[in-house]
XYZ file of N, CA, C and O in Angstrom:
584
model
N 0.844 -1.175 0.000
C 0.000 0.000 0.000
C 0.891 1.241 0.000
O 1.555 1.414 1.022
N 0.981 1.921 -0.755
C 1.803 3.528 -0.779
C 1.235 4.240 0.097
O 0.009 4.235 0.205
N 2.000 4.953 0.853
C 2.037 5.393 1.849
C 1.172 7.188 1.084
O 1.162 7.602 -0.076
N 0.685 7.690 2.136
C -0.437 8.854 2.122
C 0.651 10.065 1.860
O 1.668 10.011 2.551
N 0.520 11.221 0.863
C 0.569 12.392 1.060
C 0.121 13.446 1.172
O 0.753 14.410 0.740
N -0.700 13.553 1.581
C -1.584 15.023 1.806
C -2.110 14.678 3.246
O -3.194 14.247 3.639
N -0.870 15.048 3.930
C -0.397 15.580 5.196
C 0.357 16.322 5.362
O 1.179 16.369 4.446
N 0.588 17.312 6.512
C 1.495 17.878 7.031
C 1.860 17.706 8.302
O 1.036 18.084 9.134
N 3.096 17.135 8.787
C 3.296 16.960 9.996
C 4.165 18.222 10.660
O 5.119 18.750 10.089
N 3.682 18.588 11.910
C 4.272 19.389 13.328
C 4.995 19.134 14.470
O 4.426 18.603 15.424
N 6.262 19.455 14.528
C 6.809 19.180 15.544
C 6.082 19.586 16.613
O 5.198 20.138 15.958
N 5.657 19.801 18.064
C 5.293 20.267 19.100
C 5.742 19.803 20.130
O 6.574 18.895 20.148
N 4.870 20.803 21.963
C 5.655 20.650 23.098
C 4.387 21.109 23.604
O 3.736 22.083 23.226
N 4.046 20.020 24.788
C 3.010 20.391 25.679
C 3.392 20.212 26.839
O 4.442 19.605 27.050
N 2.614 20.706 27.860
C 3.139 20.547 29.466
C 2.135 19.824 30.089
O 0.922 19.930 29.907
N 2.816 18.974 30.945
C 2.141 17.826 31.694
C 2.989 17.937 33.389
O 4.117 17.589 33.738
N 2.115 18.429 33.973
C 2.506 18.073 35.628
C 4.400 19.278 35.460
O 5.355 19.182 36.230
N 4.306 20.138 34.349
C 5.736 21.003 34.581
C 6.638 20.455 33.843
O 7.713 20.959 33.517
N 6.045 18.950 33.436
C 7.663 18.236 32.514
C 7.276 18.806 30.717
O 6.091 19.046 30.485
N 8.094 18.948 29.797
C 7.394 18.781 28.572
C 7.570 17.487 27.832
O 8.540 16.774 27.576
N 6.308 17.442 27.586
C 6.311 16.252 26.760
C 5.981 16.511 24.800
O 5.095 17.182 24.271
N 6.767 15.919 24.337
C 7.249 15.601 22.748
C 5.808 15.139 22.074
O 4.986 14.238 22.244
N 5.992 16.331 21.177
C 4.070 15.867 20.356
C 4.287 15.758 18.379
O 4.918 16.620 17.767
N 3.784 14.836 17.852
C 4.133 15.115 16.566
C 2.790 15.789 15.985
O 2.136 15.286 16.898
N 1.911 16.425 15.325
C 0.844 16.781 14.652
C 1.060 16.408 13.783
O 2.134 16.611 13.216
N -0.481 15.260 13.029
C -0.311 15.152 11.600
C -2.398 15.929 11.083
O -3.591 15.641 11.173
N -1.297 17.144 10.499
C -2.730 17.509 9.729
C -2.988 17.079 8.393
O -2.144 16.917 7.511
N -4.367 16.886 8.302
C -4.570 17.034 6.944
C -4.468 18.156 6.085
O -4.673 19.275 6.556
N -4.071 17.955 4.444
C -4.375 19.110 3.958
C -5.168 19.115 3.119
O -4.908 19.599 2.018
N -6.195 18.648 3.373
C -7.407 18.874 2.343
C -8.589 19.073 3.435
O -9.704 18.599 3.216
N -8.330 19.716 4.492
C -9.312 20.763 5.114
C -8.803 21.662 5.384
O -7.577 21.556 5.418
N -9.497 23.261 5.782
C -9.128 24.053 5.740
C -9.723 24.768 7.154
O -9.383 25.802 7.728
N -10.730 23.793 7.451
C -11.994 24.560 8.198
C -11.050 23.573 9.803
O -9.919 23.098 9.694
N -11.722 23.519 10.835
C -11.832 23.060 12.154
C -12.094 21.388 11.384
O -12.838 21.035 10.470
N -11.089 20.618 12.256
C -11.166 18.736 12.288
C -10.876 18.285 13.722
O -10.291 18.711 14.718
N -11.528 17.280 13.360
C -11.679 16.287 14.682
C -10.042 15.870 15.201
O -9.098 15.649 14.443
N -10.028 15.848 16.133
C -8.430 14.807 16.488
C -8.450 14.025 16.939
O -9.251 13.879 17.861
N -7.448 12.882 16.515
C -7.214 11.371 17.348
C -6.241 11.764 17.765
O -5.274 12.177 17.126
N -6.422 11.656 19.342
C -5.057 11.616 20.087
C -4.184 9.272 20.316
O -4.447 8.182 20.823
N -3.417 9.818 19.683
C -2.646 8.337 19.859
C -2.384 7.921 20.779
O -1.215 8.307 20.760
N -2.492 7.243 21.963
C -1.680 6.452 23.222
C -0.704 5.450 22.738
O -0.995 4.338 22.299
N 0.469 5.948 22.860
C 1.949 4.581 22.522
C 1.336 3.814 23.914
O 0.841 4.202 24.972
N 1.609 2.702 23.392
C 1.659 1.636 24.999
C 2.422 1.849 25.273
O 3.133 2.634 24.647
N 2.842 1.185 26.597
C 3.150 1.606 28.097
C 4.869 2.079 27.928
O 5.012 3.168 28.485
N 5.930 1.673 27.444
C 7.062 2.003 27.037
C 7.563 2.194 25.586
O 8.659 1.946 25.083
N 6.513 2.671 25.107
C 7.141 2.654 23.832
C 6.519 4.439 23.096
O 5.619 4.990 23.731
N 6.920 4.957 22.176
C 7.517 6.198 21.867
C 6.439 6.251 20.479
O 5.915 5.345 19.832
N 6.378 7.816 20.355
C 5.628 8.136 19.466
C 6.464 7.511 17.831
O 5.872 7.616 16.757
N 7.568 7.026 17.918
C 7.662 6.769 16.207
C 7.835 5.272 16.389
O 8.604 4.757 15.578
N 7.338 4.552 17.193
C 7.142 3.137 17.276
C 5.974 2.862 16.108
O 4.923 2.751 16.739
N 5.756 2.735 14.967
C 4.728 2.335 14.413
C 3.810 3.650 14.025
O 3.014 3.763 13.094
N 4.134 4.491 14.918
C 2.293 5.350 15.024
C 2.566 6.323 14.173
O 1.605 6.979 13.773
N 3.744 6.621 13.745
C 3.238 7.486 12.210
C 2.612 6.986 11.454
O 1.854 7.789 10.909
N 2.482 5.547 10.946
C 1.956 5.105 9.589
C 0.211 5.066 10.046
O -0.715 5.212 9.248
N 0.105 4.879 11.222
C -1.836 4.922 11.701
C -1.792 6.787 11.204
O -2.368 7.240 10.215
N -0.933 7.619 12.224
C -1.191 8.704 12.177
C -1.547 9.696 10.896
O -2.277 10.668 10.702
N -0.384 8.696 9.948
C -0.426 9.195 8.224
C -2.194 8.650 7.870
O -3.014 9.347 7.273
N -2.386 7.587 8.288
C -3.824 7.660 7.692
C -4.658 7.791 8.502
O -5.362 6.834 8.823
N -4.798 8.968 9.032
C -5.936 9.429 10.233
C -6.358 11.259 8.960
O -7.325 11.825 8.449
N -4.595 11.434 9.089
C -4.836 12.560 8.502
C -4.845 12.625 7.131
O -4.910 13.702 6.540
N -4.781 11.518 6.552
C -4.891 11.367 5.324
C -6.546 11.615 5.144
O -7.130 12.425 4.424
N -6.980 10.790 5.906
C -8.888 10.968 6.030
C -9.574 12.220 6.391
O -10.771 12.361 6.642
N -8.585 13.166 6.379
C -9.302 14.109 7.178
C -9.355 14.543 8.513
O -10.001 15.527 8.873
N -8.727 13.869 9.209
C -8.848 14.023 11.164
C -7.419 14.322 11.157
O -6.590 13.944 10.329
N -7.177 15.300 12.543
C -5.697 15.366 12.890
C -5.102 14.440 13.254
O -5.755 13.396 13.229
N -4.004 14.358 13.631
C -4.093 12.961 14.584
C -2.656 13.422 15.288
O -1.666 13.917 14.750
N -2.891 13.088 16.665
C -1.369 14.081 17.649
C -1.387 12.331 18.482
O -2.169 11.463 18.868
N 0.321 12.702 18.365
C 1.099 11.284 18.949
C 2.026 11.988 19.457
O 2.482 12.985 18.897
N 2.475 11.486 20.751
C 3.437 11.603 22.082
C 4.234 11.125 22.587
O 3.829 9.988 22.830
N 5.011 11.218 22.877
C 5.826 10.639 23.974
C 5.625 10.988 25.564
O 5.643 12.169 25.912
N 5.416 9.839 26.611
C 5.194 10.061 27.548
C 6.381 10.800 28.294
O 7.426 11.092 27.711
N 6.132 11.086 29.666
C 7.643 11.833 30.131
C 8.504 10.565 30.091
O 8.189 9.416 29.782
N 9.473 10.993 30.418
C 10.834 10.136 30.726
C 10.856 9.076 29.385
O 11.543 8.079 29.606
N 10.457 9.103 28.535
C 10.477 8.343 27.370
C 10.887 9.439 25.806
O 10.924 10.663 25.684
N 11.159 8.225 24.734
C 11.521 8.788 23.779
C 11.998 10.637 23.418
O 13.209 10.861 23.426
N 11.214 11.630 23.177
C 12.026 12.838 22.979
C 11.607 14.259 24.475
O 11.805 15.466 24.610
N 10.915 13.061 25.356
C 9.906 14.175 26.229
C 10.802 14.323 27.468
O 11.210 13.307 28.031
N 11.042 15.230 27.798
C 11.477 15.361 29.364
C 11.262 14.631 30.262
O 10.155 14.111 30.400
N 12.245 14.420 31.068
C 11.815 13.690 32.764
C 13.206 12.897 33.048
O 13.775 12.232 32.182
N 13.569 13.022 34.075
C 14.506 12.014 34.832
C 13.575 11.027 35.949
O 12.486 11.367 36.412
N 14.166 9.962 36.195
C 15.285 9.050 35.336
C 14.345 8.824 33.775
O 13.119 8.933 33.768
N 15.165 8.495 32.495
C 14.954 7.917 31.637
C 14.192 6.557 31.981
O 14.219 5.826 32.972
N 13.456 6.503 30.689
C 12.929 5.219 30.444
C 12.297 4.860 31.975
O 12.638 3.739 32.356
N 11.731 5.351 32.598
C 11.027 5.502 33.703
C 8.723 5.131 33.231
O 8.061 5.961 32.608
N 8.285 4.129 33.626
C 7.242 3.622 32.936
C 6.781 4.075 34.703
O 7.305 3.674 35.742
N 5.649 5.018 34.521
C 4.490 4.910 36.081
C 2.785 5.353 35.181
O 2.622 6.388 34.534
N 2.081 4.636 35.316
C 0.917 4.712 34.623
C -0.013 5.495 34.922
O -0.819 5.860 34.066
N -0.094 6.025 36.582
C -0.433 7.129 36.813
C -0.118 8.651 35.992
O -0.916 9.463 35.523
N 1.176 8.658 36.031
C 1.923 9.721 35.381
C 1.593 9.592 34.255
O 1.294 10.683 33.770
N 1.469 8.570 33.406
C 1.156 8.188 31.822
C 0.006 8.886 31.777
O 0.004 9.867 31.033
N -1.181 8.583 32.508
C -2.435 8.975 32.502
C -2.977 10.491 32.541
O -4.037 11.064 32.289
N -1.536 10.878 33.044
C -1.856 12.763 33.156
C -1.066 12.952 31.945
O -1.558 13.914 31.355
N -0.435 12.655 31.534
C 0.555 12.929 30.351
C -0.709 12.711 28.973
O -0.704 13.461 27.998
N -1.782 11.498 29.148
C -2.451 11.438 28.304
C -3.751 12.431 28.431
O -4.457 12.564 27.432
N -3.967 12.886 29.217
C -5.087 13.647 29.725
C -4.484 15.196 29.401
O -5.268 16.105 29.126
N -3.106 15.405 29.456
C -2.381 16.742 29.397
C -2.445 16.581 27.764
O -2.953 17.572 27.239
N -2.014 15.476 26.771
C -2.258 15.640 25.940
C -3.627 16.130 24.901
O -3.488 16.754 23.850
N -5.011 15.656 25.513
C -6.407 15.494 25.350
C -6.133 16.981 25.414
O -6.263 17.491 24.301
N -5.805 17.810 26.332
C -6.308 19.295 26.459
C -5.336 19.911 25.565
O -5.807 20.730 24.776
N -4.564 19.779 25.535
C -3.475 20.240 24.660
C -4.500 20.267 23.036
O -5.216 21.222 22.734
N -4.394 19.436 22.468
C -5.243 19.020 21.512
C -6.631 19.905 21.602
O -7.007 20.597 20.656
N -7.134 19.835 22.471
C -8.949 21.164 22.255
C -8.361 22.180 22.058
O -8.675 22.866 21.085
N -7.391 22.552 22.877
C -6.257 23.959 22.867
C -6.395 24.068 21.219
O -6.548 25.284 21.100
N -6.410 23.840 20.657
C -5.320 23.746 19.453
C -6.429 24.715 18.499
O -7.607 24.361 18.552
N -6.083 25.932 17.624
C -7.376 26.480 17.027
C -7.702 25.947 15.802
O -8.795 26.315 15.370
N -6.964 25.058 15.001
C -7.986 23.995 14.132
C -8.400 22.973 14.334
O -8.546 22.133 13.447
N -8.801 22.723 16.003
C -9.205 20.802 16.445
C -10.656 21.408 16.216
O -10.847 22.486 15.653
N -11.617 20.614 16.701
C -12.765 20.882 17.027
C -12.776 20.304 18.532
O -12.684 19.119 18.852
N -12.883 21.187 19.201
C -12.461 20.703 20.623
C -13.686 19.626 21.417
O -13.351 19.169 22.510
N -14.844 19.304 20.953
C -15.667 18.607 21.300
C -15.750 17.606 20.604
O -16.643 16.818 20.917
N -14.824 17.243 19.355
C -14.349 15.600 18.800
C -12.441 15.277 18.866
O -11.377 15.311 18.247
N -13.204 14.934 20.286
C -11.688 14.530 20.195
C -11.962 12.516 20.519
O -12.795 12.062 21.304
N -11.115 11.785 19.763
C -11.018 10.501 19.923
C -9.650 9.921 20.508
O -8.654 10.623 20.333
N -9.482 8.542 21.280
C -8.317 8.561 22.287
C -8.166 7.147 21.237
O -9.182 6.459 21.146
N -7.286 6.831 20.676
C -6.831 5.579 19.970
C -5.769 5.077 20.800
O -5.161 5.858 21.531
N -5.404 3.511 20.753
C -4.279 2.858 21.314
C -4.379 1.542 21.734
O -5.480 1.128 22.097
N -3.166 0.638 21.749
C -3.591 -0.265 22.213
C -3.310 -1.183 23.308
O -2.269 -0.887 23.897
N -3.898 -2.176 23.750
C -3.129 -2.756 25.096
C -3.348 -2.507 25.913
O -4.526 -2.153 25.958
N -2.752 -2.434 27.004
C -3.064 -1.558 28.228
C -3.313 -0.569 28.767
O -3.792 -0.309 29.871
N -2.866 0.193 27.694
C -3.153 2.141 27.987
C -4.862 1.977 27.226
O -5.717 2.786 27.584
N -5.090 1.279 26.563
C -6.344 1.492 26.184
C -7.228 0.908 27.396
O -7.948 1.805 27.836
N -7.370 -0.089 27.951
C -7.600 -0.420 29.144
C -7.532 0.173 30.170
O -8.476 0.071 30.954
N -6.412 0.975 30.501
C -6.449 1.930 31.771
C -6.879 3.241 31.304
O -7.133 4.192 32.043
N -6.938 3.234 30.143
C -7.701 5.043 29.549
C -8.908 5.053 29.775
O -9.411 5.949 30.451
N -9.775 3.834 29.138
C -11.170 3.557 29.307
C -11.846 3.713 30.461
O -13.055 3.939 30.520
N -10.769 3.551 31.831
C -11.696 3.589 32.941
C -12.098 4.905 33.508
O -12.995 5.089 34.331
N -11.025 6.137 32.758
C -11.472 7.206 32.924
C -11.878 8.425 31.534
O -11.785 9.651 31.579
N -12.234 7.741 30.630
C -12.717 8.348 29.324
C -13.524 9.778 29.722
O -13.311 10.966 29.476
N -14.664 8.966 30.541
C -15.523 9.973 30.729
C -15.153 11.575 31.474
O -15.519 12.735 31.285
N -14.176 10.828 32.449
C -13.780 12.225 33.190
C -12.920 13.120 32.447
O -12.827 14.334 32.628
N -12.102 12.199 31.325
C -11.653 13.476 30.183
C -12.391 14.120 28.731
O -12.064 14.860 27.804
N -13.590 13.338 29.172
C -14.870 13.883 28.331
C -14.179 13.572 26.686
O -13.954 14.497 25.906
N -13.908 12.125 26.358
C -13.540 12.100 25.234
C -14.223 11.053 24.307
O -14.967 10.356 24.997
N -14.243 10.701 23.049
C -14.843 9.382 22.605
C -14.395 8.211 22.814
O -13.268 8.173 23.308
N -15.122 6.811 22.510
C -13.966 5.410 22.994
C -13.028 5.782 21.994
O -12.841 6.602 21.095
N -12.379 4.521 22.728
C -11.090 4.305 21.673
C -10.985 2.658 20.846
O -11.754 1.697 20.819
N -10.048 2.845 20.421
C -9.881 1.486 19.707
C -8.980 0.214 20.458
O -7.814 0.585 20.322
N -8.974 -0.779 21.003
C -7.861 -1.224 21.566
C -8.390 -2.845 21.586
O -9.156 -3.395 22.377
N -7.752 -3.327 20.530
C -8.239 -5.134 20.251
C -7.984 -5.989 21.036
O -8.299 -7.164 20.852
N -7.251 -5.486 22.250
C -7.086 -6.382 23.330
C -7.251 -5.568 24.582
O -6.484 -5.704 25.535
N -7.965 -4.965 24.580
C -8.918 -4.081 25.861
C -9.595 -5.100 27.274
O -9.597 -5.162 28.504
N -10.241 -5.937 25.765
C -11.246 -6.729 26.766
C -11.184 -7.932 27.880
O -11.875 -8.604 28.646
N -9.473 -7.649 27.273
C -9.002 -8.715 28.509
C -8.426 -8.284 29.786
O -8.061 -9.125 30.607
N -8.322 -7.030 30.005
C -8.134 -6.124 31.596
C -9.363 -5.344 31.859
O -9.604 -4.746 32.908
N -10.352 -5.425 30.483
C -11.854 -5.214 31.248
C -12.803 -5.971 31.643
O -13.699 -5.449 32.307
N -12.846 -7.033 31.419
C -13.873 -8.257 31.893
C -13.802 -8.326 33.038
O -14.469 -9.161 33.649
């Protein structure tokens, strides 16, 4: 499958709990007006260019933004010690991301969607509602939710 061009990707920097954390933006360019965003969750140690450009290339290929992260102490985001995994902290880092994203003046700040998979999709789900966002996608969810 050939890979999508009509995107533009953004370096960015959001703040979570004072640390910054590493954001890539992939817009589309065949809107012009306000789009929805998928915010990406990397599982639990792993980094926004693990895989998630090529979902991210076709999020915004369709039309939706789509913003991928690095948690703190991982891949390009601030925090000591390195490579440091606490899921609490993940969870504000993903929630710091969610607002970051409405922030943004071409999201539509009332479609925002949380994609990911594994366990962060599992531990995101239990608080979706309190970050007022849509489900997400995660094909093996249903085995830390049952």
């Amino acid at each position: 499958m050939a890979r999508p061009t009509n995107f533009r990707t953004e370096e960015l920097t959001f703040q979570s709990s004072g640390t910054d954390c590493a954001a890539t933006m992939y817009w589309p360019t065949t809107q012009d007006t306000s789009v929805p965003c998928i915010v990406l969750a990397p599982s639990v140690n792993l980094t926004r260019v693990d895989g998630y450009p090529r979902f991210a290339e076709q999020f915004a290929s369709a039309g939706y933004a789509a913003l991928v992260f690095d948690y703190r102490y991982l891949g390009d985001s601030a925090g000591e010690p390195r490579q440091l995994v606490d899921y609490q902290q993940q969870r504000q880092d993903l929630s710091a991301a969610v607002d970051y994203a409405r922030s943004l003046d071409r999201i539509t700040s009332d479609q925002i969607v949380l994609w990911g998979f594994f366990l962060v999709a599992a531990t995101s789900s239990r608080w979706l509602q309190r970050i007022n966002t849509s489900p997400l996608r995660s094909p093996c969810a249903h085995f830390w939710m049952a």
